Tab-separated table of N, CA and C in Angstrom:
chain	number	residue	atom	x	y	z
E	1	SER	N	112.214	80.584	115.896
E	1	SER	CA	110.841	80.119	115.724
E	1	SER	C	110.862	78.648	115.301
E	2	ASN	N	109.867	77.890	115.736
E	2	ASN	CA	109.767	76.474	115.395
E	2	ASN	C	108.863	76.229	114.195
E	3	GLU	N	108.439	77.297	113.533
E	3	GLU	CA	107.543	77.149	112.398
E	3	GLU	C	108.319	76.614	111.205
E	4	PRO	N	107.669	75.792	110.366
E	4	PRO	CA	108.340	75.277	109.167
E	4	PRO	C	108.622	76.416	108.195
E	5	PRO	N	109.601	76.259	107.293
E	5	PRO	CA	109.884	77.305	106.310
E	5	PRO	C	108.652	77.592	105.471
E	6	ARG	N	108.460	78.869	105.137
E	6	ARG	CA	107.340	79.275	104.281
E	6	ARG	C	107.602	78.834	102.859
E	7	ARG	N	106.608	78.237	102.258
E	7	ARG	CA	106.685	77.899	100.832
E	7	ARG	C	105.669	78.756	100.116
E	8	SER	N	105.923	79.051	98.860
E	8	SER	CA	104.972	79.855	98.116
E	8	SER	C	103.659	79.087	97.966
E	9	ALA	N	102.589	79.843	97.836
E	9	ALA	CA	101.275	79.224	97.658
E	9	ALA	C	101.264	78.362	96.403
E	10	LEU	N	101.964	78.800	95.359
E	10	LEU	CA	102.003	78.018	94.127
E	10	LEU	C	102.715	76.693	94.344
E	11	ASP	N	103.811	76.686	95.109
E	11	ASP	CA	104.500	75.427	95.406
E	11	ASP	C	103.546	74.447	96.071
E	12	GLN	N	102.698	74.941	96.951
E	12	GLN	CA	101.774	74.085	97.677
E	12	GLN	C	100.599	73.652	96.810
E	13	ALA	N	100.175	74.504	95.903
E	13	ALA	CA	98.919	74.277	95.193
E	13	ALA	C	99.052	73.558	93.866
E	14	GLY	N	100.078	73.871	93.092
E	14	GLY	CA	100.189	73.317	91.761
E	14	GLY	C	99.408	74.149	90.753
E	15	GLU	N	99.719	73.916	89.502
E	15	GLU	CA	99.148	74.734	88.426
E	15	GLU	C	97.629	74.614	88.289
E	16	SER	N	97.064	73.426	88.465
E	16	SER	CA	95.617	73.286	88.268
E	16	SER	C	94.845	74.038	89.338
E	17	LEU	N	95.313	74.003	90.574
E	17	LEU	CA	94.644	74.744	91.637
E	17	LEU	C	94.837	76.240	91.439
E	18	LYS	N	96.006	76.637	90.943
E	18	LYS	CA	96.235	78.053	90.642
E	18	LYS	C	95.205	78.541	89.628
E	19	ALA	N	95.010	77.776	88.570
E	19	ALA	CA	94.039	78.146	87.543
E	19	ALA	C	92.631	78.229	88.127
E	20	GLU	N	92.288	77.272	88.998
E	20	GLU	CA	90.959	77.260	89.634
E	20	GLU	C	90.743	78.518	90.476
E	21	VAL	N	91.739	78.883	91.277
E	21	VAL	CA	91.609	80.044	92.161
E	21	VAL	C	91.530	81.333	91.358
E	22	LEU	N	92.401	81.479	90.348
E	22	LEU	CA	92.375	82.691	89.542
E	22	LEU	C	91.043	82.837	88.810
E	23	LYS	N	90.519	81.736	88.289
E	23	LYS	CA	89.215	81.782	87.609
E	23	LYS	C	88.116	82.150	88.606
E	24	ARG	N	88.136	81.527	89.792
E	24	ARG	CA	87.133	81.823	90.826
E	24	ARG	C	87.131	83.307	91.182
E	25	ASP	N	88.339	83.898	91.255
E	25	ASP	CA	88.473	85.310	91.616
E	25	ASP	C	88.395	86.238	90.410
E	26	HIS	N	88.003	85.687	89.261
E	26	HIS	CA	87.834	86.454	88.021
E	26	HIS	C	89.106	87.206	87.644
E	27	TYR	N	90.257	86.604	87.969
E	27	TYR	CA	91.567	87.183	87.653
E	27	TYR	C	91.707	88.606	88.203
E	28	ARG	N	91.029	88.886	89.316
E	28	ARG	CA	91.126	90.186	89.980
E	28	ARG	C	91.906	90.029	91.279
E	29	CYS	N	92.833	90.940	91.506
E	29	CYS	CA	93.620	90.913	92.738
E	29	CYS	C	92.701	91.106	93.934
E	30	GLN	N	92.857	90.274	94.931
E	30	GLN	CA	92.027	90.319	96.133
E	30	GLN	C	92.698	91.082	97.279
E	31	LEU	N	93.949	91.525	97.085
E	31	LEU	CA	94.677	92.188	98.159
E	31	LEU	C	94.475	93.701	98.173
E	32	HIS	N	94.473	94.328	97.019
E	32	HIS	CA	94.242	95.778	96.895
E	32	HIS	C	95.193	96.606	97.752
E	33	LEU	N	96.478	96.250	97.756
E	33	LEU	CA	97.484	97.010	98.494
E	33	LEU	C	97.925	98.214	97.656
E	34	PRO	N	98.590	99.197	98.262
E	34	PRO	CA	99.073	100.339	97.470
E	34	PRO	C	99.916	99.863	96.287
E	35	GLY	N	99.647	100.405	95.108
E	35	GLY	CA	100.348	99.997	93.894
E	35	GLY	C	99.709	98.811	93.196
E	36	CYS	N	98.532	98.394	93.637
E	36	CYS	CA	97.836	97.237	93.064
E	36	CYS	C	97.663	97.403	91.556
E	37	GLU	N	97.989	96.346	90.826
E	37	GLU	CA	97.850	96.331	89.367
E	37	GLU	C	96.463	95.865	88.939
E	38	GLY	N	95.717	95.259	89.853
E	38	GLY	CA	94.359	94.829	89.553
E	38	GLY	C	94.234	93.429	88.975
E	39	HIS	N	95.082	93.062	88.023
E	39	HIS	CA	94.973	91.767	87.333
E	39	HIS	C	95.767	90.703	88.084
E	40	ALA	N	95.094	89.697	88.586
E	40	ALA	CA	95.739	88.639	89.366
E	40	ALA	C	96.409	87.619	88.461
E	41	THR	N	97.677	87.384	88.725
E	41	THR	CA	98.443	86.350	88.022
E	41	THR	C	99.147	85.431	89.013
E	42	GLU	N	99.049	85.750	90.295
E	42	GLU	CA	99.738	85.018	91.359
E	42	GLU	C	98.717	84.514	92.371
E	43	LEU	N	99.179	83.636	93.269
E	43	LEU	CA	98.341	83.184	94.375
E	43	LEU	C	98.874	83.744	95.681
E	44	ASP	N	97.963	84.035	96.577
E	44	ASP	CA	98.305	84.467	97.927
E	44	ASP	C	97.642	83.508	98.897
E	45	ARG	N	98.408	83.077	99.897
E	45	ARG	CA	97.835	82.204	100.925
E	45	ARG	C	97.266	83.085	102.025
E	46	VAL	N	96.009	82.856	102.346
E	46	VAL	CA	95.343	83.603	103.406
E	46	VAL	C	95.943	83.166	104.730
E	47	GLU	N	96.434	84.117	105.497
E	47	GLU	CA	97.043	83.814	106.791
E	47	GLU	C	95.932	83.578	107.814
E	48	THR	N	95.839	82.357	108.301
E	48	THR	CA	94.796	82.007	109.265
E	48	THR	C	95.322	81.983	110.687
E	49	GLY	N	96.645	82.100	110.828
E	49	GLY	CA	97.237	82.019	112.151
E	49	GLY	C	97.517	80.592	112.583
E	50	GLU	N	97.197	79.640	111.723
E	50	GLU	CA	97.410	78.229	112.035
E	50	GLU	C	98.237	77.602	110.932
E	51	TYR	N	99.199	76.771	111.319
E	51	TYR	CA	99.894	75.977	110.320
E	51	TYR	C	99.072	74.737	110.060
E	52	GLY	N	99.332	74.133	108.933
E	52	GLY	CA	98.587	72.937	108.585
E	52	GLY	C	97.437	73.213	107.644
E	53	ASP	N	97.329	74.472	107.125
E	53	ASP	CA	96.324	74.711	106.099
E	53	ASP	C	96.545	73.689	105.000
E	54	ASP	N	95.488	73.160	104.468
E	54	ASP	CA	95.617	72.064	103.521
E	54	ASP	C	95.936	72.505	102.095
E	55	GLY	N	96.082	73.805	101.861
E	55	GLY	CA	96.378	74.271	100.512
E	55	GLY	C	95.180	74.237	99.595
E	56	SER	N	93.983	74.016	100.147
E	56	SER	CA	92.785	74.011	99.317
E	56	SER	C	92.489	75.427	98.851
E	57	SER	N	91.616	75.549	97.874
E	57	SER	CA	91.330	76.853	97.296
E	57	SER	C	90.747	77.824	98.318
E	58	GLU	N	90.145	77.325	99.388
E	58	GLU	CA	89.565	78.243	100.373
E	58	GLU	C	90.630	79.022	101.138
E	59	HIS	N	91.871	78.549	101.126
E	59	HIS	CA	92.963	79.257	101.802
E	59	HIS	C	93.831	80.049	100.827
E	60	LEU	N	93.390	80.157	99.573
E	60	LEU	CA	94.144	80.849	98.542
E	60	LEU	C	93.278	81.898	97.888
E	61	ARG	N	93.952	82.960	97.376
E	61	ARG	CA	93.230	84.005	96.649
E	61	ARG	C	94.155	84.571	95.585
E	62	GLY	N	93.538	85.150	94.569
E	62	GLY	CA	94.307	85.749	93.495
E	62	GLY	C	94.963	87.039	93.938
E	63	ALA	N	96.165	87.296	93.413
E	63	ALA	CA	96.892	88.520	93.726
E	63	ALA	C	97.686	88.961	92.502
E	64	CYS	N	97.845	90.267	92.356
E	64	CYS	CA	98.724	90.769	91.302
E	64	CYS	C	100.169	90.681	91.793
E	65	LYS	N	101.099	90.787	90.866
E	65	LYS	CA	102.512	90.673	91.234
E	65	LYS	C	102.933	91.760	92.210
E	66	SER	N	102.428	92.970	92.025
E	66	SER	CA	102.800	94.083	92.900
E	66	SER	C	102.350	93.830	94.336
E	67	CYS	N	101.109	93.413	94.520
E	67	CYS	CA	100.600	93.150	95.873
E	67	CYS	C	101.303	91.964	96.521
E	68	GLU	N	101.570	90.934	95.753
E	68	GLU	CA	102.262	89.761	96.299
E	68	GLU	C	103.662	90.150	96.762
E	69	ARG	N	104.336	90.984	95.974
E	69	ARG	CA	105.679	91.458	96.335
E	69	ARG	C	105.610	92.330	97.600
E	70	THR	N	104.625	93.248	97.651
E	70	THR	CA	104.471	94.120	98.812
E	70	THR	C	104.181	93.317	100.067
E	71	LYS	N	103.287	92.337	99.964
E	71	LYS	CA	102.967	91.504	101.127
E	71	LYS	C	104.189	90.698	101.557
E	72	GLY	N	104.929	90.166	100.601
E	72	GLY	CA	106.124	89.395	100.918
E	72	GLY	C	107.177	90.226	101.634
E	73	GLN	N	107.345	91.472	101.192
E	73	GLN	CA	108.302	92.363	101.844
E	73	GLN	C	107.863	92.671	103.270
E	74	ALA	N	106.575	92.944	103.457
E	74	ALA	CA	106.061	93.249	104.785
E	74	ALA	C	106.200	92.040	105.699
E	75	PHE	N	105.934	90.842	105.162
E	75	PHE	CA	106.045	89.616	105.966
E	75	PHE	C	107.490	89.421	106.444
E	76	ARG	N	108.444	89.671	105.532
E	76	ARG	CA	109.851	89.515	105.916
E	76	ARG	C	110.258	90.525	106.983
E	77	LEU	N	109.740	91.746	106.893
E	77	LEU	CA	110.067	92.771	107.888
E	77	LEU	C	109.459	92.447	109.249
E	78	LEU	N	108.250	91.908	109.237
E	78	LEU	CA	107.545	91.621	110.497
E	78	LEU	C	107.866	90.243	111.048
E	79	GLY	N	108.223	89.324	110.137
E	79	GLY	CA	108.429	87.931	110.513
E	79	GLY	C	109.649	87.742	111.316
């Protein structure tokens, strides 16, 4: 694949944007995958199908550690 390496949403966003997104989402996980813990402490990048997302808050959402881990595992299996 010619796609650039995936970087974590936090690497792209920085701490201040992380705080903004988590506050916007009321610290609630937006993924709701099996095993969801409910409390968001991580960021998830919304997959738009396009590279070049600017890392703005509109492309990010709050996620709990369990959902972020589950999504990451699924991405690696499918990717």
